Amino acid sequence: MDINNLVKRIVAADKLSISRAISMIENNSPDSDNLLDGIHKYVGRALRIGVTGPPGVGKSTIVNELIAALRKRDKRVGVIAVDPSSIFCGGAILGDRIRMQKIGVDNGVFIRSMATRGCSGGLSRATVETADIIEASGKDYIIIETVGVGQSEVEIFRSVDAVVLVLSPESGDAIQAMKAGIMEIADVIVVNKADRPGLDAFVTNLKNTLELARPQSVPHLCGSSKAKIPVLTAQANAGIGIAELLDTLEKYLSGLKESGKLAQRRRDVLRERIKTHILTRLEEHLLSDKKITKLVDNEIGKAGATPGKIAQKALRVLINRKTRKVLIPSKKRGRGV
Amino acid sequence: MSKIIYTKEDVANIDYQRDLGMPGEYPFTRGVYPDMYRGQVWTMRQFSGLGTAIDTNKRYKFLLAKGQTGLSVAFDLPTIMGYDSDHERAKGEVGKCGVAISSLADMETLFSGIPLDKVSTSMTINAPAGILLAFYIAMGEKQGVSSDKLRGTIQNDLLKEYIAQKSWIFPPKPSLRIITDIMAYCADRVPKWNTISISGYHIREAGSTALQELAFTVADGFAYVEAGIAAGLDVDTFAPRLSYFFNAHSNFFEEIAKYRAARRIWARHMKERYKAKDQRSWLLRFHTQTAGCTLTAQQQENNIVRTAYQALSAVLGGTQSLHTNSMDETLALPSEHAVTVALRTQQILANESGVTESVDPLGGSYYLEALTNQLEAGAEEYFEQINKIGGVVPAIEQGFFQKEIARSAYQYQQEIESRKRIVVGINEFVETDAPDIEILKIPATVERNQCARVKKLRAGRNNKAVKSALDAVRKSARDGSNLMPKFLDAARAYATLGEIIQVLREEFGEYKEPPTFW
Amino acid sequence: MDKKIRVLVAKPGLDGHDRGAKVVACALRDAGMEVIYTGLHQTPEMIVQAAVEEDVDVVALSVLSGAHMTIFPKVRKLMKAQGLKDVLMTGGGIIPEEDIKKLSKLGVGRLFTPGAPLKDIVEYIRAALS
């Protein structure tokens, strides 16, 4: 595969090339590191928004309306819709596109569905790298939608510029369950289905919960620790509240930009990515090194062999064996083994 | 799951007066009329439509000549979805699974030579039902038959569209508003018209169990009653014009019990919960169609036999009208030969089998009465669940029905795959080279001719009158006044179906379903 | 992450009968595939755009409305134009044998009629892609 050529076609927004490049990332192709290196200089300009919330609150409908609103403002949009794979069979049904058809066939929009494929760490990496590929094709906004509030979602959202949490007046139980998780990293909350009964009580309750769940020691990204998280209402299936949501997001993001916090946040994200990269490489190597596996197996059960001591022994072997060549491949070699 | 044997223990808690009653008496478990088929045999009504209005008019005359006693219009998909035949989205679909009707002009052709005061007509139409009814009324005017003499049914059951059949246009709220407009208008002007045919047929075809078909359909019925009451109508002005439409599937006794349970549930709720006083409001009258989803593409003549047993269950369950499927419907619309055999099946049942002689002949059977009780109890449990969610519309929006049905459909298929359920010709008694039967083809000229007809109509009519009629529809959509008179004016001005629906699409928006799987 | 078979399951045209499409989608999922379900009322253009963006290995269409002779050739043509020549196209519905033969000549893969066992569909896709 000619990576340079592929990069060129991605930058020219050729949909099939973007799509096949994403599959390379998803399938852990040996060429994906080179590919990501190739597109790196085209990445960093777009704003990335995470959208999450419990099932059935209308996330995809919100995303659908956001796409349309952004297109009206002449912005190009990429969307990654993440859904869980079945833990029993490894398959998945990805149905978010059903709700994302408002704009029809449009070259300014690229939507990709992604299954979690059962791994949480790898998922956030694949998502971020997929976002890079889509962004390199000239998108102004990247929206990442996930269901639920598990650890992997939190990981994904550490990498975006703003997180929108979508709820509905029926989400009372869900809030209780997610207090400590996503509530802490949400930057904007939208209560969708605002025409449902119980809206006012829900919003009041939500604001009380937020006070408790976000103590002052957890500084809000958007400024001082006292900043109140915006709580908006919407009725996405009727297009109500979307312009306000977008305005709030844009204001929030430009505030982040001006204060230098966006740059800081992105540096943090990159640092985290680099760390993950190193760790992944080490882990892959460790898992595939048969000598070390054998050594560990042999040591277990021996008198006086504590886990710590066995680990030290293994590390010594690892470093002694000139692992440099394996861990830091020459240009030709990609990741994976 | 049935027991091996049923005894009087299984029916010990039945009180004859309270739970069964005589036919024609509350709670109508045994039938809605005292004499049932002794008085009048069920209406034989083959659902039929193909190609252009000219083609279908021919088919109707053919069926009437063969002894059919009522008409039932199958529309093509563009008509069902509110598109004119020459719309971009209609390409390839015109006249394919029903007849293409884009305006009053097509309706006039469809019923040419068929006097409307002599037949009753059922129209399987939902989102655009008010408009097709307006075409029918306007055509009656041209034939000199006033609207109070028209007899028939529009399906007009949007709830089951969201649940199962999926030919919706507008979101649930405006859909219910159009329905209550129709109910109010017909109570006044078209008193012999059945304004909603509350349909379990499609719910079953989408894969539900018999119990789910029963429970979800009757729950829909309650929702319409509540919508009518909420719109300010007296329940007894519209409830007598509500009718039902059930599926006749393969499990013979379960199906009969389903119809009997449905009658009893409806009567009880209408009388006790909705306080209807007119006895006609308590009656669950229904049409039945044999189950299309049980037909097989393999050994197609076997479908004749399946259909015959299913039809018998509908008759023993006390149906008011019946459609029997044709053997070739897994491959195409029925040929003349196939539809004749299907109609003859009903005629043999009515004239030769003797099942018409005594009312509810299976009443009192330990097994059947136990099954009837069991289905009623199961349905009540579902009603409770639906109430907990907040009613039928919220349950639709949350995908409750859709998920229940998707699960049953997948289970049913897995039972076939694992041979827990035997289907002759599919997973047992398979034949590799069964003879082909001749099937009907809709030629490409149908679409071309029909498009030309619509274009010619638009060029030849008074377009100023059309515009003002469409403006009146828009105004009514906004101000909440009854839409029916405006549909009728638009129909008379030869505004097309697509034009009227387009106005409503702009005013009401379009529905998108939540994705639900199992 | 491992390579997974990705299948687009779509309901083209105006037909709303989605029982078959959904049952097949569940079966493919249970066979470990990733199914992108587009929902109802898709135009050929929407289907092919989704197939491109999702980089699917298979496009599976369910057509029960009799419009198959319009829809399958149009989708096939658009797929070719968009560089999806190597993507398997299959499907099912109310489709007479004679039409299946004609569509096969246009490069459409196997089409399944009512009664087809799910395992045949799964096996067909696996075999065609291996």
PDB file of N, CA and C in Angstrom, chain C residues 4-51:
ATOM      1  N   LYS C   4     -12.968  -7.754  11.391  1.00  0.00           N
ATOM      2  CA  LYS C   4     -14.338  -8.291  11.469  1.00  0.00           C
ATOM      3  C   LYS C   4     -14.987  -8.139  10.105  1.00  0.00           C
ATOM      4  N   ILE C   5     -15.898  -9.049   9.808  1.00  0.00           N
ATOM      5  CA  ILE C   5     -16.686  -8.875   8.591  1.00  0.00           C
ATOM      6  C   ILE C   5     -17.719  -7.784   8.854  1.00  0.00           C
ATOM      7  N   ARG C   6     -17.720  -6.779   8.002  1.00  0.00           N
ATOM      8  CA  ARG C   6     -18.692  -5.682   8.159  1.00  0.00           C
ATOM      9  C   ARG C   6     -19.746  -5.759   7.061  1.00  0.00           C
ATOM     10  N   VAL C   7     -21.019  -5.738   7.466  1.00  0.00           N
ATOM     11  CA  VAL C   7     -22.115  -5.906   6.516  1.00  0.00           C
ATOM     12  C   VAL C   7     -23.084  -4.724   6.629  1.00  0.00           C
ATOM     13  N   LEU C   8     -23.403  -4.122   5.518  1.00  0.00           N
ATOM     14  CA  LEU C   8     -24.451  -3.102   5.517  1.00  0.00           C
ATOM     15  C   LEU C   8     -25.775  -3.786   5.225  1.00  0.00           C
ATOM     16  N   VAL C   9     -26.722  -3.664   6.141  1.00  0.00           N
ATOM     17  CA  VAL C   9     -28.063  -4.204   5.888  1.00  0.00           C
ATOM     18  C   VAL C   9     -29.000  -3.022   5.681  1.00  0.00           C
ATOM     19  N   ALA C  10     -29.618  -2.968   4.509  1.00  0.00           N
ATOM     20  CA  ALA C  10     -30.420  -1.784   4.184  1.00  0.00           C
ATOM     21  C   ALA C  10     -31.778  -2.173   3.633  1.00  0.00           C
ATOM     22  N   LYS C  11     -32.758  -1.325   3.882  1.00  0.00           N
ATOM     23  CA  LYS C  11     -34.094  -1.466   3.309  1.00  0.00           C
ATOM     24  C   LYS C  11     -34.281  -0.341   2.303  1.00  0.00           C
ATOM     25  N   PRO C  12     -34.102  -0.633   1.027  1.00  0.00           N
ATOM     26  CA  PRO C  12     -34.251   0.434   0.044  1.00  0.00           C
ATOM     27  C   PRO C  12     -35.716   0.668  -0.314  1.00  0.00           C
ATOM     28  N   GLY C  13     -35.978   1.785  -0.934  1.00  0.00           N
ATOM     29  CA  GLY C  13     -37.311   2.047  -1.450  1.00  0.00           C
ATOM     30  C   GLY C  13     -38.301   2.412  -0.360  1.00  0.00           C
ATOM     31  N   LEU C  14     -39.560   2.207  -0.635  1.00  0.00           N
ATOM     32  CA  LEU C  14     -40.616   2.689   0.255  1.00  0.00           C
ATOM     33  C   LEU C  14     -41.165   1.588   1.155  1.00  0.00           C
ATOM     34  N   ASP C  15     -40.743   0.362   0.915  1.00  0.00           N
ATOM     35  CA  ASP C  15     -41.262  -0.799   1.630  1.00  0.00           C
ATOM     36  C   ASP C  15     -40.849  -0.767   3.105  1.00  0.00           C
ATOM     37  N   GLY C  16     -41.789  -1.022   4.005  1.00  0.00           N
ATOM     38  CA  GLY C  16     -41.486  -0.971   5.432  1.00  0.00           C
ATOM     39  C   GLY C  16     -41.361  -2.330   6.099  1.00  0.00           C
ATOM     40  N   HIS C  17     -41.479  -3.422   5.324  1.00  0.00           N
ATOM     41  CA  HIS C  17     -41.438  -4.759   5.942  1.00  0.00           C
ATOM     42  C   HIS C  17     -40.009  -5.088   6.357  1.00  0.00           C
ATOM     43  N   ASP C  18     -39.696  -4.864   7.626  1.00  0.00           N
ATOM     44  CA  ASP C  18     -38.297  -5.013   8.036  1.00  0.00           C
ATOM     45  C   ASP C  18     -38.046  -6.246   8.903  1.00  0.00           C
ATOM     46  N   ARG C  19     -39.043  -7.124   8.999  1.00  0.00           N
ATOM     47  CA  ARG C  19     -38.852  -8.334   9.807  1.00  0.00           C
ATOM     48  C   ARG C  19     -37.639  -9.126   9.321  1.00  0.00           C
ATOM     49  N   GLY C  20     -37.598  -9.377   8.029  1.00  0.00           N
ATOM     50  CA  GLY C  20     -36.502 -10.176   7.471  1.00  0.00           C
ATOM     51  C   GLY C  20     -35.162  -9.494   7.675  1.00  0.00           C
ATOM     52  N   ALA C  21     -35.095  -8.213   7.369  1.00  0.00           N
ATOM     53  CA  ALA C  21     -33.827  -7.484   7.496  1.00  0.00           C
ATOM     54  C   ALA C  21     -33.324  -7.534   8.928  1.00  0.00           C
ATOM     55  N   LYS C  22     -34.250  -7.387   9.879  1.00  0.00           N
ATOM     56  CA  LYS C  22     -33.823  -7.371  11.277  1.00  0.00           C
ATOM     57  C   LYS C  22     -33.405  -8.751  11.763  1.00  0.00           C
ATOM     58  N   VAL C  23     -34.150  -9.762  11.358  1.00  0.00           N
ATOM     59  CA  VAL C  23     -33.793 -11.126  11.767  1.00  0.00           C
ATOM     60  C   VAL C  23     -32.419 -11.492  11.189  1.00  0.00           C
ATOM     61  N   VAL C  24     -32.197 -11.134   9.933  1.00  0.00           N
ATOM     62  CA  VAL C  24     -30.898 -11.424   9.323  1.00  0.00           C
ATOM     63  C   VAL C  24     -29.797 -10.630  10.029  1.00  0.00           C
ATOM     64  N   ALA C  25     -30.084  -9.365  10.352  1.00  0.00           N
ATOM     65  CA  ALA C  25     -29.087  -8.544  11.053  1.00  0.00           C
ATOM     66  C   ALA C  25     -28.695  -9.201  12.378  1.00  0.00           C
ATOM     67  N   CYS C  26     -29.688  -9.695  13.117  1.00  0.00           N
ATOM     68  CA  CYS C  26     -29.390 -10.356  14.392  1.00  0.00           C
ATOM     69  C   CYS C  26     -28.550 -11.613  14.171  1.00  0.00           C
ATOM     70  N   ALA C  27     -28.888 -12.371  13.133  1.00  0.00           N
ATOM     71  CA  ALA C  27     -28.156 -13.615  12.867  1.00  0.00           C
ATOM     72  C   ALA C  27     -26.703 -13.315  12.491  1.00  0.00           C
ATOM     73  N   LEU C  28     -26.485 -12.280  11.704  1.00  0.00           N
ATOM     74  CA  LEU C  28     -25.116 -11.938  11.306  1.00  0.00           C
ATOM     75  C   LEU C  28     -24.324 -11.452  12.526  1.00  0.00           C
ATOM     76  N   ARG C  29     -24.983 -10.663  13.367  1.00  0.00           N
ATOM     77  CA  ARG C  29     -24.325 -10.239  14.599  1.00  0.00           C
ATOM     78  C   ARG C  29     -23.931 -11.453  15.444  1.00  0.00           C
ATOM     79  N   ASP C  30     -24.890 -12.380  15.612  1.00  0.00           N
ATOM     80  CA  ASP C  30     -24.610 -13.552  16.428  1.00  0.00           C
ATOM     81  C   ASP C  30     -23.530 -14.433  15.817  1.00  0.00           C
ATOM     82  N   ALA C  31     -23.290 -14.242  14.509  1.00  0.00           N
ATOM     83  CA  ALA C  31     -22.198 -14.975  13.868  1.00  0.00           C
ATOM     84  C   ALA C  31     -20.894 -14.183  13.970  1.00  0.00           C
ATOM     85  N   GLY C  32     -20.923 -13.101  14.749  1.00  0.00           N
ATOM     86  CA  GLY C  32     -19.694 -12.349  15.010  1.00  0.00           C
ATOM     87  C   GLY C  32     -19.409 -11.224  14.033  1.00  0.00           C
ATOM     88  N   MET C  33     -20.354 -10.908  13.177  1.00  0.00           N
ATOM     89  CA  MET C  33     -20.116  -9.835  12.202  1.00  0.00           C
ATOM     90  C   MET C  33     -20.582  -8.495  12.750  1.00  0.00           C
ATOM     91  N   GLU C  34     -20.069  -7.431  12.152  1.00  0.00           N
ATOM     92  CA  GLU C  34     -20.542  -6.091  12.505  1.00  0.00           C
ATOM     93  C   GLU C  34     -21.540  -5.653  11.444  1.00  0.00           C
ATOM     94  N   VAL C  35     -22.757  -5.393  11.886  1.00  0.00           N
ATOM     95  CA  VAL C  35     -23.828  -5.058  10.963  1.00  0.00           C
ATOM     96  C   VAL C  35     -24.135  -3.571  11.065  1.00  0.00           C
ATOM     97  N   ILE C  36     -24.026  -2.881   9.973  1.00  0.00           N
ATOM     98  CA  ILE C  36     -24.453  -1.480   9.975  1.00  0.00           C
ATOM     99  C   ILE C  36     -25.860  -1.464   9.398  1.00  0.00           C
ATOM    100  N   TYR C  37     -26.820  -1.097  10.234  1.00  0.00           N
ATOM    101  CA  TYR C  37     -28.231  -1.124   9.820  1.00  0.00           C
ATOM    102  C   TYR C  37     -28.661   0.304   9.516  1.00  0.00           C
ATOM    103  N   THR C  38     -29.118   0.523   8.280  1.00  0.00           N
ATOM    104  CA  THR C  38     -29.414   1.899   7.865  1.00  0.00           C
ATOM    105  C   THR C  38     -30.839   2.305   8.165  1.00  0.00           C
ATOM    106  N   GLY C  39     -31.701   1.328   8.477  1.00  0.00           N
ATOM    107  CA  GLY C  39     -33.104   1.663   8.637  1.00  0.00           C
ATOM    108  C   GLY C  39     -33.825   1.670   7.306  1.00  0.00           C
ATOM    109  N   LEU C  40     -35.055   2.191   7.354  1.00  0.00           N
ATOM    110  CA  LEU C  40     -35.970   2.072   6.220  1.00  0.00           C
ATOM    111  C   LEU C  40     -35.822   3.221   5.228  1.00  0.00           C
ATOM    112  N   HIS C  41     -36.473   3.000   4.083  1.00  0.00           N
ATOM    113  CA  HIS C  41     -36.705   4.071   3.109  1.00  0.00           C
ATOM    114  C   HIS C  41     -35.418   4.688   2.584  1.00  0.00           C
ATOM    115  N   GLN C  42     -34.454   3.845   2.262  1.00  0.00           N
ATOM    116  CA  GLN C  42     -33.176   4.345   1.775  1.00  0.00           C
ATOM    117  C   GLN C  42     -33.179   4.478   0.254  1.00  0.00           C
ATOM    118  N   THR C  43     -32.595   5.541  -0.239  1.00  0.00           N
ATOM    119  CA  THR C  43     -32.402   5.659  -1.682  1.00  0.00           C
ATOM    120  C   THR C  43     -31.097   4.940  -2.037  1.00  0.00           C
ATOM    121  N   PRO C  44     -30.936   4.533  -3.296  1.00  0.00           N
ATOM    122  CA  PRO C  44     -29.674   3.901  -3.700  1.00  0.00           C
ATOM    123  C   PRO C  44     -28.462   4.769  -3.356  1.00  0.00           C
ATOM    124  N   GLU C  45     -28.598   6.074  -3.513  1.00  0.00           N
ATOM    125  CA  GLU C  45     -27.473   6.977  -3.213  1.00  0.00           C
ATOM    126  C   GLU C  45     -27.101   6.906  -1.729  1.00  0.00           C
ATOM    127  N   MET C  46     -28.111   6.896  -0.858  1.00  0.00           N
ATOM    128  CA  MET C  46     -27.834   6.824   0.577  1.00  0.00           C
ATOM    129  C   MET C  46     -27.157   5.498   0.928  1.00  0.00           C
ATOM    130  N   ILE C  47     -27.622   4.433   0.313  1.00  0.00           N
ATOM    131  CA  ILE C  47     -27.066   3.116   0.599  1.00  0.00           C
ATOM    132  C   ILE C  47     -25.594   3.058   0.215  1.00  0.00           C
ATOM    133  N   VAL C  48     -25.296   3.557  -0.974  1.00  0.00           N
ATOM    134  CA  VAL C  48     -23.917   3.461  -1.446  1.00  0.00           C
ATOM    135  C   VAL C  48     -23.018   4.407  -0.644  1.00  0.00           C
ATOM    136  N   GLN C  49     -23.531   5.574  -0.288  1.00  0.00           N
ATOM    137  CA  GLN C  49     -22.726   6.471   0.554  1.00  0.00           C
ATOM    138  C   GLN C  49     -22.393   5.787   1.883  1.00  0.00           C
ATOM    139  N   ALA C  50     -23.383   5.138   2.485  1.00  0.00           N
ATOM    140  CA  ALA C  50     -23.132   4.442   3.751  1.00  0.00           C
ATOM    141  C   ALA C  50     -22.118   3.317   3.547  1.00  0.00           C
ATOM    142  N   ALA C  51     -22.238   2.599   2.432  1.00  0.00           N
ATOM    143  CA  ALA C  51     -21.308   1.497   2.168  1.00  0.00           C
ATOM    144  C   ALA C  51     -19.883   2.015   2.037  1.00  0.00           C
TER     145      ALA C  51
END
